Amino acid sequence: MNISDEQLDAYVDGELSEAQHALIAQAIAQDVNLAQRVARQQALRERLRGTFDAVLQEPVPDRLLALVQRAKLETATPVAKLSAARDKRRRLPGWFAIAASILVGLIAGLLTAQWNTGADLTMFKDGKLVAHGALAAALDQQLASAIPPNASVHVGLSFKAKSGRYCRTFDIAGTEGAAGLACYDQQHWGVLTLIGKPAKQGTDPAYRMAGSDIPPLLLQSVSENINGEPLDAQAEMRARDAGWH
Amino acid sequence: MSDSNELLRGRIIELLPRLRRFARTLTRNAHDADDLLQLVLERALTHLQQWQSGTRLDSWLYGILRNAWIDELRSRGRREQLFSDPAEAESVADQSADASGTLLIQQALAQLPEDQRLAVALVLIEGLPYKEAAHVMGVPIGTLTSRLARGREALQQLLQPEETP
């Protein structure tokens, strides 16, 4: 009987029907070579289990238990990123994070609704809000010193965050304008903060975000994340040319 | 909070040791594993309504954990992503590892590509059926079994010298 590695693996993993299982078991009993191949896979399984099963015996940390047991989830302080938790950096108060995430959700909805003609400025990727379309393009390419006259998105401050990533503030023109902060994360600009702005009287296409135009909530987000000073024009261009790595 | 949510929370607590084990397998570091799990629990608890009754709660949680880990790898960057250097893998191996081959296994596992390590962790360590493991990884069963087979073979090769007594 010819038995493939795949069938043997499935046998070891208990994935075969009763009839198939019996067939293979019979074949193993008559073939030393087969029996050795099975024993080899079973040994690997046991060694792996033996190595990691020790974790099951450890007491679960109180902070994890408390998190699940807690009746009022609203009071939990979310860990925004694992790396952030590792850095043990000072956190924003819980209410801020919650307010900010609600804002992000609301405005993302608005933006997606407003631009639902295939020109979305944000999208959800693996559960995270990331820049898309014209917003992503502007964050990738635009220099604050050379914003095209008809651009719908204007970048503002660029800086290096405490996480080591490059972040940029941006401003979206339009009747339901918004401003926000995005940080480059390998392939995407993750939108950390997104804040709605009151509609401008007679939207000026040449409108451009100056430092004083940054909404207070966004400013708070910048100061929370920035490491040192914002990039100057030359540093901004160098960072862009290096692909924001 | 509704009664059904209370019930779910109770079931999640029962799953915590296994979730910790999975997180430990992926992160290879006890502190990172618990931080990762905390993040996962926060996400799961805020989206409890997204879990569909009739499906396996453990698979749902493993899936959130897997996604959170992939996110974390992306944000760490490729620099730290693969521990092709065994010395580097050793430095992050669990401190409780002893001389009984535990460290060797951890090092071997650390050298697998992430998709193979996930398949090995879900099927061989967590004991999930192929169907559930494929669901957690978001791939067809055929993809899962081929990643598993490659992961197995790589581990056998890496561990071979140890096996001859």
mmCIF file of C-alpha atoms in Angstrom:
data_model
loop_
_atom_site.group_PDB
_atom_site.id
_atom_site.type_symbol
_atom_site.label_atom_id
_atom_site.label_comp_id
_atom_site.label_asym_id
_atom_site.label_seq_id
_atom_site.Cartn_x
_atom_site.Cartn_y
_atom_site.Cartn_z
ATOM 1 C CA MET A 1 0.000 0.000 0.000
ATOM 2 C CA ASN A 2 1.366 3.355 -1.038
ATOM 3 C CA ILE A 3 0.901 5.972 1.642
ATOM 4 C CA SER A 4 1.826 9.610 1.146
ATOM 5 C CA ASP A 5 3.438 11.844 3.770
ATOM 6 C CA GLU A 6 0.260 13.888 3.736
ATOM 7 C CA GLN A 7 -1.834 10.846 4.648
ATOM 8 C CA LEU A 8 0.578 9.928 7.412
ATOM 9 C CA ASP A 9 0.503 13.466 8.793
ATOM 10 C CA ALA A 10 -3.290 13.400 8.736
ATOM 11 C CA TYR A 11 -3.153 10.069 10.549
ATOM 12 C CA VAL A 12 -0.885 11.503 13.263
ATOM 13 C CA ASP A 13 -3.102 14.595 13.518
ATOM 14 C CA GLY A 14 -6.276 12.553 13.888
ATOM 15 C CA GLU A 15 -7.787 13.996 10.721
ATOM 16 C CA LEU A 16 -8.823 10.760 9.055
ATOM 17 C CA SER A 17 -12.199 9.094 9.059
ATOM 18 C CA GLU A 18 -12.494 5.950 11.132
ATOM 19 C CA ALA A 19 -12.256 3.720 8.067
ATOM 20 C CA GLN A 20 -9.177 5.489 6.655
ATOM 21 C CA HIS A 21 -7.575 5.515 10.065
ATOM 22 C CA ALA A 22 -8.012 1.766 10.401
ATOM 23 C CA LEU A 23 -6.554 1.199 6.928
ATOM 24 C CA ILE A 24 -3.416 3.181 7.694
ATOM 25 C CA ALA A 25 -3.057 1.590 11.120
ATOM 26 C CA GLN A 26 -3.120 -1.795 9.444
ATOM 27 C CA ALA A 27 -0.510 -0.737 6.906
ATOM 28 C CA ILE A 28 1.741 0.602 9.672
ATOM 29 C CA ALA A 29 1.541 -2.664 11.540
ATOM 30 C CA GLN A 30 2.952 -4.452 8.497
ATOM 31 C CA ASP A 31 5.631 -1.979 7.490
ATOM 32 C CA VAL A 32 8.533 -0.981 9.740
ATOM 33 C CA ASN A 33 9.459 1.905 7.497
ATOM 34 C CA LEU A 34 5.964 3.368 7.766
ATOM 35 C CA ALA A 35 5.957 2.824 11.499
ATOM 36 C CA GLN A 36 9.214 4.778 11.786
ATOM 37 C CA ARG A 37 7.844 7.670 9.744
ATOM 38 C CA VAL A 38 4.803 7.850 12.000
ATOM 39 C CA ALA A 39 6.883 7.587 15.156
ATOM 40 C CA ARG A 40 9.052 10.444 13.929
ATOM 41 C CA GLN A 41 6.021 12.715 13.475
ATOM 42 C CA GLN A 42 4.492 11.680 16.770
ATOM 43 C CA ALA A 43 7.758 12.417 18.543
ATOM 44 C CA LEU A 44 7.852 15.904 17.030
ATOM 45 C CA ARG A 45 4.298 16.550 18.180
ATOM 46 C CA GLU A 46 5.127 15.422 21.682
ATOM 47 C CA ARG A 47 8.304 17.456 21.881
ATOM 48 C CA LEU A 48 6.457 20.581 20.790
ATOM 49 C CA ARG A 49 3.659 19.982 23.254
ATOM 50 C CA GLY A 50 6.141 19.194 26.008
ATOM 51 C CA THR A 51 7.928 22.470 25.402
ATOM 52 C CA PHE A 52 4.929 24.755 25.419
ATOM 53 C CA ASP A 53 2.526 22.954 27.736
ATOM 54 C CA ALA A 54 4.452 24.380 30.686
ATOM 55 C CA VAL A 55 2.677 27.669 29.994
ATOM 56 C CA LEU A 56 -0.654 26.019 30.852
ATOM 57 C CA GLN A 57 0.541 25.373 34.399
ATOM 58 C CA GLU A 58 1.542 28.976 35.045
ATOM 59 C CA PRO A 59 -0.928 31.176 36.897
ATOM 60 C CA VAL A 60 -2.670 33.620 34.555
ATOM 61 C CA PRO A 61 -1.565 37.184 35.396
ATOM 62 C CA ASP A 62 -4.122 39.162 37.385
ATOM 63 C CA ARG A 63 -4.206 41.976 34.860
ATOM 64 C CA LEU A 64 -5.518 39.595 32.181
ATOM 65 C CA LEU A 65 -8.080 38.024 34.483
ATOM 66 C CA ALA A 66 -9.237 41.413 35.693
ATOM 67 C CA LEU A 67 -9.605 42.622 32.139
ATOM 68 C CA VAL A 68 -12.015 39.823 31.245
ATOM 69 C CA GLN A 69 -13.866 39.918 34.549
ATOM 70 C CA ARG A 70 -14.324 43.635 34.589
ATOM 71 C CA ALA A 71 -17.996 44.462 34.281
ATOM 72 C CA LYS A 72 -17.487 47.930 32.902
ATOM 73 C CA LEU A 73 -15.280 47.734 29.860
ATOM 74 C CA GLU A 74 -15.668 51.454 29.336
ATOM 75 C CA THR A 75 -13.119 52.086 32.086
ATOM 76 C CA ALA A 76 -10.397 49.961 30.544
ATOM 77 C CA THR A 77 -7.397 51.786 29.193
ATOM 78 C CA PRO A 78 -6.804 50.342 25.765
ATOM 79 C CA VAL A 79 -3.345 49.235 24.739
ATOM 80 C CA ALA A 80 -3.122 50.898 21.376
ATOM 81 C CA LYS A 81 -0.018 49.042 20.274
ATOM 82 C CA LEU A 82 2.084 46.356 21.778
ATOM 83 C CA SER A 83 5.251 48.282 21.095
ATOM 84 C CA ALA A 84 3.730 51.234 22.893
ATOM 85 C CA ALA A 85 3.036 49.088 25.910
ATOM 86 C CA ARG A 86 6.579 47.851 25.807
ATOM 87 C CA ASP A 87 7.896 51.359 25.777
ATOM 88 C CA LYS A 88 5.805 52.000 28.854
ATOM 89 C CA ARG A 89 5.303 55.511 27.667
ATOM 90 C CA ARG A 90 2.916 57.809 29.408
ATOM 91 C CA ARG A 91 -0.617 57.200 28.279
ATOM 92 C CA LEU A 92 -3.407 59.558 27.524
ATOM 93 C CA PRO A 93 -6.242 59.320 29.992
ATOM 94 C CA GLY A 94 -8.764 56.638 29.106
ATOM 95 C CA TRP A 95 -11.500 59.099 28.298
ATOM 96 C CA PHE A 96 -9.325 60.704 25.670
ATOM 97 C CA ALA A 97 -8.588 57.450 23.916
ATOM 98 C CA ILE A 98 -12.259 56.553 23.901
ATOM 99 C CA ALA A 99 -13.334 59.980 22.696
ATOM 100 C CA ALA A 100 -10.657 59.889 20.022
ATOM 101 C CA SER A 101 -11.607 56.437 18.796
ATOM 102 C CA ILE A 102 -15.262 57.439 18.616
ATOM 103 C CA LEU A 103 -14.279 60.533 16.662
ATOM 104 C CA VAL A 104 -12.116 58.482 14.327
ATOM 105 C CA GLY A 105 -14.974 56.071 13.739
ATOM 106 C CA LEU A 106 -17.543 58.789 13.137
ATOM 107 C CA ILE A 107 -15.382 60.780 10.804
ATOM 108 C CA ALA A 108 -14.144 57.730 8.960
ATOM 109 C CA GLY A 109 -17.793 56.907 8.335
ATOM 110 C CA LEU A 110 -18.425 60.422 7.102
ATOM 111 C CA LEU A 111 -15.356 60.406 4.877
ATOM 112 C CA THR A 112 -16.173 57.049 3.413
ATOM 113 C CA ALA A 113 -19.767 58.106 2.856
ATOM 114 C CA GLN A 114 -18.747 61.403 1.364
ATOM 115 C CA TRP A 115 -16.208 59.906 -0.999
ATOM 116 C CA ASN A 116 -18.031 56.739 -1.862
ATOM 117 C CA THR A 117 -17.512 57.247 -5.567
ATOM 118 C CA GLY A 118 -14.335 55.198 -5.567
ATOM 119 C CA ALA A 119 -12.298 58.012 -4.086
ATOM 120 C CA ASP A 120 -12.227 56.963 -0.427
ATOM 121 C CA LEU A 121 -9.573 58.715 1.585
ATOM 122 C CA THR A 122 -9.466 56.065 4.277
ATOM 123 C CA MET A 123 -10.133 52.376 4.495
ATOM 124 C CA PHE A 124 -10.055 49.671 7.092
ATOM 125 C CA LYS A 125 -7.165 47.271 6.789
ATOM 126 C CA ASP A 126 -6.999 44.414 9.290
ATOM 127 C CA GLY A 127 -9.258 46.370 11.601
ATOM 128 C CA LYS A 128 -7.167 49.521 11.461
ATOM 129 C CA LEU A 129 -7.939 52.768 9.750
ATOM 130 C CA VAL A 130 -5.342 53.565 7.096
ATOM 131 C CA ALA A 131 -4.962 56.328 4.527
ATOM 132 C CA HIS A 132 -6.134 55.569 1.017
ATOM 133 C CA GLY A 133 -6.373 57.266 -2.358
ATOM 134 C CA ALA A 134 -5.554 60.963 -2.453
ATOM 135 C CA LEU A 135 -4.803 61.036 1.260
ATOM 136 C CA ALA A 136 -2.264 58.204 0.991
ATOM 137 C CA ALA A 137 -0.730 59.811 -2.098
ATOM 138 C CA ALA A 138 -0.363 63.179 -0.388
ATOM 139 C CA LEU A 139 1.177 61.603 2.724
ATOM 140 C CA ASP A 140 3.598 59.682 0.520
ATOM 141 C CA GLN A 141 4.678 62.475 -1.758
ATOM 142 C CA GLN A 142 3.597 65.936 -0.734
ATOM 143 C CA LEU A 143 6.047 68.399 0.780
ATOM 144 C CA ALA A 144 4.623 71.058 3.067
ATOM 145 C CA SER A 145 6.653 73.678 1.198
ATOM 146 C CA ALA A 146 5.291 72.675 -2.221
ATOM 147 C CA ILE A 147 1.605 71.886 -2.028
ATOM 148 C CA PRO A 148 -0.094 71.789 -5.432
ATOM 149 C CA PRO A 149 -2.664 74.591 -5.733
ATOM 150 C CA ASN A 150 -5.662 72.303 -6.294
ATOM 151 C CA ALA A 151 -4.754 69.629 -3.758
ATOM 152 C CA SER A 152 -7.664 68.438 -1.631
ATOM 153 C CA VAL A 153 -5.275 67.164 0.997
ATOM 154 C CA HIS A 154 -2.582 69.289 2.569
ATOM 155 C CA VAL A 155 0.142 67.882 4.739
ATOM 156 C CA GLY A 156 1.255 69.975 7.681
ATOM 157 C CA LEU A 157 3.845 68.979 10.219
ATOM 158 C CA SER A 158 6.107 66.001 9.679
ATOM 159 C CA PHE A 159 8.019 64.514 12.567
ATOM 160 C CA LYS A 160 9.679 61.435 13.901
ATOM 161 C CA ALA A 161 7.585 59.777 16.594
ATOM 162 C CA LYS A 162 8.841 58.170 19.791
ATOM 163 C CA SER A 163 8.050 54.844 18.150
ATOM 164 C CA GLY A 164 10.715 55.670 15.534
ATOM 165 C CA ARG A 165 8.165 56.021 12.764
ATOM 166 C CA TYR A 166 7.519 59.089 10.671
ATOM 167 C CA CYS A 167 4.226 60.831 11.281
ATOM 168 C CA ARG A 168 2.531 63.656 9.413
ATOM 169 C CA THR A 169 -0.445 65.827 10.160
ATOM 170 C CA PHE A 170 -2.857 66.437 7.339
ATOM 171 C CA ASP A 171 -5.808 68.560 6.505
ATOM 172 C CA ILE A 172 -8.627 67.600 4.196
ATOM 173 C CA ALA A 173 -10.418 70.446 2.483
ATOM 174 C CA GLY A 174 -14.088 70.311 1.651
ATOM 175 C CA THR A 175 -17.448 71.097 3.127
ATOM 176 C CA GLU A 176 -16.916 68.460 5.779
ATOM 177 C CA GLY A 177 -13.220 68.974 6.270
ATOM 178 C CA ALA A 178 -11.122 67.016 8.663
ATOM 179 C CA ALA A 179 -7.642 67.082 10.071
ATOM 180 C CA GLY A 180 -5.616 64.246 11.435
ATOM 181 C CA LEU A 181 -2.374 62.540 12.207
ATOM 182 C CA ALA A 182 -1.033 59.518 10.342
ATOM 183 C CA CYS A 183 2.112 57.475 10.948
ATOM 184 C CA TYR A 184 3.894 55.312 8.401
ATOM 185 C CA ASP A 185 3.790 51.652 9.258
ATOM 186 C CA GLN A 186 5.686 49.558 6.690
ATOM 187 C CA GLN A 187 3.161 49.736 3.894
ATOM 188 C CA HIS A 188 0.433 52.023 5.118
ATOM 189 C CA TRP A 189 -0.197 55.336 6.751
ATOM 190 C CA GLY A 190 -2.076 54.320 9.883
ATOM 191 C CA VAL A 191 -4.478 57.080 10.878
ATOM 192 C CA LEU A 192 -3.944 57.702 14.601
ATOM 193 C CA THR A 193 -6.158 60.724 14.964
ATOM 194 C CA LEU A 194 -8.885 62.151 12.791
ATOM 195 C CA ILE A 195 -10.790 65.208 13.820
ATOM 196 C CA GLY A 196 -13.676 66.915 12.105
ATOM 197 C CA LYS A 197 -13.350 70.601 11.359
ATOM 198 C CA PRO A 198 -16.128 73.144 11.112
ATOM 199 C CA ALA A 199 -16.860 73.954 7.480
ATOM 200 C CA LYS A 200 -14.983 76.992 6.218
ATOM 201 C CA GLN A 201 -16.927 79.856 4.847
ATOM 202 C CA GLY A 202 -16.534 79.591 1.073
ATOM 203 C CA THR A 203 -13.883 76.890 0.957
ATOM 204 C CA ASP A 204 -10.693 78.337 -0.363
ATOM 205 C CA PRO A 205 -8.911 75.805 -2.579
ATOM 206 C CA ALA A 206 -5.605 77.380 -1.645
ATOM 207 C CA TYR A 207 -6.398 76.989 2.048
ATOM 208 C CA ARG A 208 -3.418 75.629 3.823
ATOM 209 C CA MET A 209 -2.940 74.467 7.358
ATOM 210 C CA ALA A 210 -0.654 76.702 9.323
ATOM 211 C CA GLY A 211 0.577 75.786 12.756
ATOM 212 C CA SER A 212 -2.109 77.801 14.450
ATOM 213 C CA ASP A 213 -4.805 76.022 12.431
ATOM 214 C CA ILE A 214 -4.155 72.652 14.023
ATOM 215 C CA PRO A 215 -7.179 71.736 16.159
ATOM 216 C CA PRO A 216 -6.311 71.400 19.875
ATOM 217 C CA LEU A 217 -7.099 67.666 19.974
ATOM 218 C CA LEU A 218 -4.748 67.059 17.065
ATOM 219 C CA LEU A 219 -2.076 69.216 18.659
ATOM 220 C CA GLN A 220 -2.380 67.101 21.779
ATOM 221 C CA SER A 221 -1.932 63.954 19.707
ATOM 222 C CA VAL A 222 1.170 65.445 18.050
ATOM 223 C CA SER A 223 2.778 66.443 21.322
ATOM 224 C CA GLU A 224 2.014 63.019 22.747
ATOM 225 C CA ASN A 225 3.815 61.272 19.903
ATOM 226 C CA ILE A 226 6.575 63.593 18.773
ATOM 227 C CA ASN A 227 10.179 62.855 19.534
ATOM 228 C CA GLY A 228 12.095 66.138 19.498
ATOM 229 C CA GLU A 229 11.260 68.775 16.923
ATOM 230 C CA PRO A 230 9.237 68.621 13.698
ATOM 231 C CA LEU A 231 11.258 67.990 10.542
ATOM 232 C CA ASP A 232 12.462 71.033 8.655
ATOM 233 C CA ALA A 233 11.959 71.260 4.890
ATOM 234 C CA GLN A 234 15.226 69.505 4.064
ATOM 235 C CA ALA A 235 14.695 66.672 6.545
ATOM 236 C CA GLU A 236 11.161 66.287 5.266
ATOM 237 C CA MET A 237 12.401 65.885 1.702
ATOM 238 C CA ARG A 238 15.082 63.398 2.742
ATOM 239 C CA ALA A 239 12.550 61.333 4.662
ATOM 240 C CA ARG A 240 10.192 61.336 1.706
ATOM 241 C CA ASP A 241 12.894 60.320 -0.729
ATOM 242 C CA ALA A 242 13.847 57.466 1.562
ATOM 243 C CA GLY A 243 10.261 56.216 1.481
ATOM 244 C CA TRP A 244 9.533 57.227 5.085
ATOM 245 C CA HIS A 245 11.579 54.351 6.476
ATOM 246 C CA MET B 1 -23.983 43.630 30.437
ATOM 247 C CA SER B 2 -26.252 40.837 29.365
ATOM 248 C CA ASP B 3 -26.167 37.339 30.816
ATOM 249 C CA SER B 4 -24.881 35.872 27.578
ATOM 250 C CA ASN B 5 -21.918 38.249 27.692
ATOM 251 C CA GLU B 6 -21.222 37.178 31.265
ATOM 252 C CA LEU B 7 -21.271 33.586 30.115
ATOM 253 C CA LEU B 8 -18.899 34.349 27.255
ATOM 254 C CA ARG B 9 -16.525 36.072 29.621
ATOM 255 C CA GLY B 10 -16.472 32.961 31.765
ATOM 256 C CA ARG B 11 -15.588 30.861 28.745
ATOM 257 C CA ILE B 12 -12.836 33.278 27.725
ATOM 258 C CA ILE B 13 -11.315 32.988 31.203
ATOM 259 C CA GLU B 14 -11.199 29.230 30.776
ATOM 260 C CA LEU B 15 -9.367 29.712 27.482
ATOM 261 C CA LEU B 16 -6.737 32.091 28.888
ATOM 262 C CA PRO B 17 -4.068 29.436 29.581
ATOM 263 C CA ARG B 18 -4.289 28.153 26.004
ATOM 264 C CA LEU B 19 -4.285 31.667 24.563
ATOM 265 C CA ARG B 20 -1.174 32.424 26.621
ATOM 266 C CA ARG B 21 0.486 29.324 25.241
ATOM 267 C CA PHE B 22 -0.289 30.347 21.660
ATOM 268 C CA ALA B 23 0.937 33.893 22.291
ATOM 269 C CA ARG B 24 4.120 32.504 23.839
ATOM 270 C CA THR B 25 4.732 30.278 20.826
ATOM 271 C CA LEU B 26 4.445 33.252 18.478
ATOM 272 C CA THR B 27 6.268 35.949 20.443
ATOM 273 C CA ARG B 28 8.824 33.633 22.104
ATOM 274 C CA ASN B 29 8.886 35.964 25.079
ATOM 275 C CA ALA B 30 6.681 35.805 28.174
ATOM 276 C CA HIS B 31 6.211 39.561 28.611
ATOM 277 C CA ASP B 32 5.486 40.224 24.955
ATOM 278 C CA ALA B 33 3.071 37.304 24.952
ATOM 279 C CA ASP B 34 1.007 38.711 27.817
ATOM 280 C CA ASP B 35 1.058 42.225 26.362
ATOM 281 C CA LEU B 36 -0.128 40.803 23.062
ATOM 282 C CA LEU B 37 -2.851 38.843 24.788
ATOM 283 C CA GLN B 38 -3.997 41.919 26.683
ATOM 284 C CA LEU B 39 -4.411 43.746 23.398
ATOM 285 C CA VAL B 40 -6.290 40.773 21.978
ATOM 286 C CA LEU B 41 -8.651 40.590 24.948
ATOM 287 C CA GLU B 42 -9.400 44.287 24.690
ATOM 288 C CA ARG B 43 -10.277 43.861 21.035
ATOM 289 C CA ALA B 44 -12.317 40.732 21.642
ATOM 290 C CA LEU B 45 -14.277 42.197 24.536
ATOM 291 C CA THR B 46 -15.208 45.329 22.615
ATOM 292 C CA HIS B 47 -16.358 43.207 19.679
ATOM 293 C CA LEU B 48 -18.019 40.349 21.521
ATOM 294 C CA GLN B 49 -21.116 40.750 19.384
ATOM 295 C CA GLN B 50 -19.044 39.807 16.328
ATOM 296 C CA TRP B 51 -18.494 36.293 17.594
ATOM 297 C CA GLN B 52 -21.093 34.014 16.009
ATOM 298 C CA SER B 53 -22.606 31.464 18.317
ATOM 299 C CA GLY B 54 -22.298 28.019 16.827
ATOM 300 C CA THR B 55 -18.703 28.720 15.822
ATOM 301 C CA ARG B 56 -15.746 27.937 18.035
ATOM 302 C CA LEU B 57 -14.902 30.675 20.500
ATOM 303 C CA ASP B 58 -11.293 29.502 20.755
ATOM 304 C CA SER B 59 -10.803 29.769 16.978
ATOM 305 C CA TRP B 60 -12.271 33.260 17.002
ATOM 306 C CA LEU B 61 -9.847 34.342 19.723
ATOM 307 C CA TYR B 62 -6.881 32.601 18.070
ATOM 308 C CA GLY B 63 -7.775 34.508 14.902
ATOM 309 C CA ILE B 64 -7.751 37.868 16.668
ATOM 310 C CA LEU B 65 -4.447 36.935 18.285
ATOM 311 C CA ARG B 66 -2.948 35.934 14.962
ATOM 312 C CA ASN B 67 -4.034 39.230 13.360
ATOM 313 C CA ALA B 68 -2.680 41.267 16.246
ATOM 314 C CA TRP B 69 0.631 39.437 16.005
ATOM 315 C CA ILE B 70 0.910 40.037 12.248
ATOM 316 C CA ASP B 71 0.201 43.731 12.880
ATOM 317 C CA GLU B 72 2.896 43.766 15.526
ATOM 318 C CA LEU B 73 5.423 42.154 13.194
ATOM 319 C CA ARG B 74 4.655 44.719 10.532
ATOM 320 C CA SER B 75 5.167 47.570 12.925
ATOM 321 C CA ARG B 76 8.398 46.115 14.238
ATOM 322 C CA GLY B 77 9.664 45.832 10.722
ATOM 323 C CA ARG B 78 11.570 43.124 8.986
ATOM 324 C CA ARG B 79 14.653 43.786 11.045
ATOM 325 C CA GLU B 80 13.238 41.805 13.952
ATOM 326 C CA GLN B 81 10.806 39.668 12.045
ATOM 327 C CA LEU B 82 12.844 36.599 11.281
ATOM 328 C CA PHE B 83 15.317 35.085 13.623
ATOM 329 C CA SER B 84 17.456 33.360 11.072
ATOM 330 C CA ASP B 85 20.402 33.778 13.398
ATOM 331 C CA PRO B 86 20.132 31.094 16.092
ATOM 332 C CA ALA B 87 22.094 33.243 18.537
ATOM 333 C CA GLU B 88 19.477 35.937 18.204
ATOM 334 C CA ALA B 89 16.682 33.444 18.668
ATOM 335 C CA GLU B 90 18.354 32.240 21.808
ATOM 336 C CA SER B 91 18.456 35.701 23.268
ATOM 337 C CA VAL B 92 14.687 35.988 23.110
ATOM 338 C CA ALA B 93 13.934 32.418 24.098
ATOM 339 C CA ASP B 94 11.939 31.934 27.243
ATOM 340 C CA GLN B 95 14.062 32.285 30.347
ATOM 341 C CA SER B 96 12.494 29.236 31.911
ATOM 342 C CA ALA B 97 13.860 27.062 29.127
ATOM 343 C CA ASP B 98 16.012 24.306 30.523
ATOM 344 C CA ALA B 99 18.566 21.940 29.094
ATOM 345 C CA SER B 100 16.093 19.188 28.227
ATOM 346 C CA GLY B 101 15.841 20.236 24.611
ATOM 347 C CA THR B 102 13.261 22.931 25.265
ATOM 348 C CA LEU B 103 15.582 25.640 24.076
ATOM 349 C CA LEU B 104 16.467 23.623 21.009
ATOM 350 C CA ILE B 105 12.808 23.287 20.069
ATOM 351 C CA GLN B 106 12.222 26.989 20.596
ATOM 352 C CA GLN B 107 15.190 27.848 18.429
ATOM 353 C CA ALA B 108 14.083 25.509 15.691
ATOM 354 C CA LEU B 109 10.571 26.937 15.752
ATOM 355 C CA ALA B 110 11.991 30.453 15.689
ATOM 356 C CA GLN B 111 13.698 29.693 12.390
ATOM 357 C CA LEU B 112 10.507 28.840 10.524
ATOM 358 C CA PRO B 113 8.819 31.400 8.304
ATOM 359 C CA GLU B 114 5.866 32.975 10.095
ATOM 360 C CA ASP B 115 3.172 31.150 8.086
ATOM 361 C CA GLN B 116 4.716 27.752 8.794
ATOM 362 C CA ARG B 117 5.186 28.579 12.462
ATOM 363 C CA LEU B 118 1.514 29.568 12.695
ATOM 364 C CA ALA B 119 0.410 26.302 11.110
ATOM 365 C CA VAL B 120 2.639 24.274 13.443
ATOM 366 C CA ALA B 121 1.482 26.233 16.487
ATOM 367 C CA LEU B 122 -2.217 25.884 15.698
ATOM 368 C CA VAL B 123 -2.260 22.209 14.748
ATOM 369 C CA LEU B 124 0.635 20.574 16.563
ATOM 370 C CA ILE B 125 0.697 22.654 19.740
ATOM 371 C CA GLU B 126 -2.844 23.975 20.116
ATOM 372 C CA GLY B 127 -4.346 20.817 18.663
ATOM 373 C CA LEU B 128 -6.862 22.507 16.375
ATOM 374 C CA PRO B 129 -8.434 20.465 13.575
ATOM 375 C CA TYR B 130 -7.187 21.417 10.086
ATOM 376 C CA LYS B 131 -10.490 23.109 9.280
ATOM 377 C CA GLU B 132 -10.315 25.396 12.313
ATOM 378 C CA ALA B 133 -6.613 26.158 11.854
ATOM 379 C CA ALA B 134 -7.222 27.088 8.208
ATOM 380 C CA HIS B 135 -10.073 29.338 9.324
ATOM 381 C CA VAL B 136 -7.863 31.080 11.902
ATOM 382 C CA MET B 137 -5.187 31.701 9.256
ATOM 383 C CA GLY B 138 -7.737 32.739 6.662
ATOM 384 C CA VAL B 139 -6.493 30.220 4.075
ATOM 385 C CA PRO B 140 -7.948 27.120 2.355
ATOM 386 C CA ILE B 141 -7.292 23.770 4.027
ATOM 387 C CA GLY B 142 -4.888 22.751 1.248
ATOM 388 C CA THR B 143 -2.723 25.786 1.969
ATOM 389 C CA LEU B 144 -2.767 25.019 5.682
ATOM 390 C CA THR B 145 -1.715 21.394 5.174
ATOM 391 C CA SER B 146 1.116 22.300 2.813
ATOM 392 C CA ARG B 147 2.446 24.948 5.229
ATOM 393 C CA LEU B 148 2.142 22.433 8.018
ATOM 394 C CA ALA B 149 3.992 19.785 6.025
ATOM 395 C CA ARG B 150 6.821 22.187 5.182
ATOM 396 C CA GLY B 151 7.015 23.375 8.783
ATOM 397 C CA ARG B 152 7.149 19.807 10.019
ATOM 398 C CA GLU B 153 9.868 18.837 7.595
ATOM 399 C CA ALA B 154 11.947 21.907 8.453
ATOM 400 C CA LEU B 155 11.652 21.154 12.169
ATOM 401 C CA GLN B 156 12.634 17.527 11.625
ATOM 402 C CA GLN B 157 15.721 18.664 9.720
ATOM 403 C CA LEU B 158 16.668 21.220 12.363
ATOM 404 C CA LEU B 159 16.178 18.776 15.221
ATOM 405 C CA GLN B 160 17.761 15.771 13.567
ATOM 406 C CA PRO B 161 21.148 15.682 15.351
ATOM 407 C CA GLU B 162 19.356 15.721 18.685
ATOM 408 C CA GLU B 163 17.272 12.703 17.759
ATOM 409 C CA THR B 164 20.088 10.226 17.370
ATOM 410 C CA PRO B 165 20.825 9.015 20.900
#
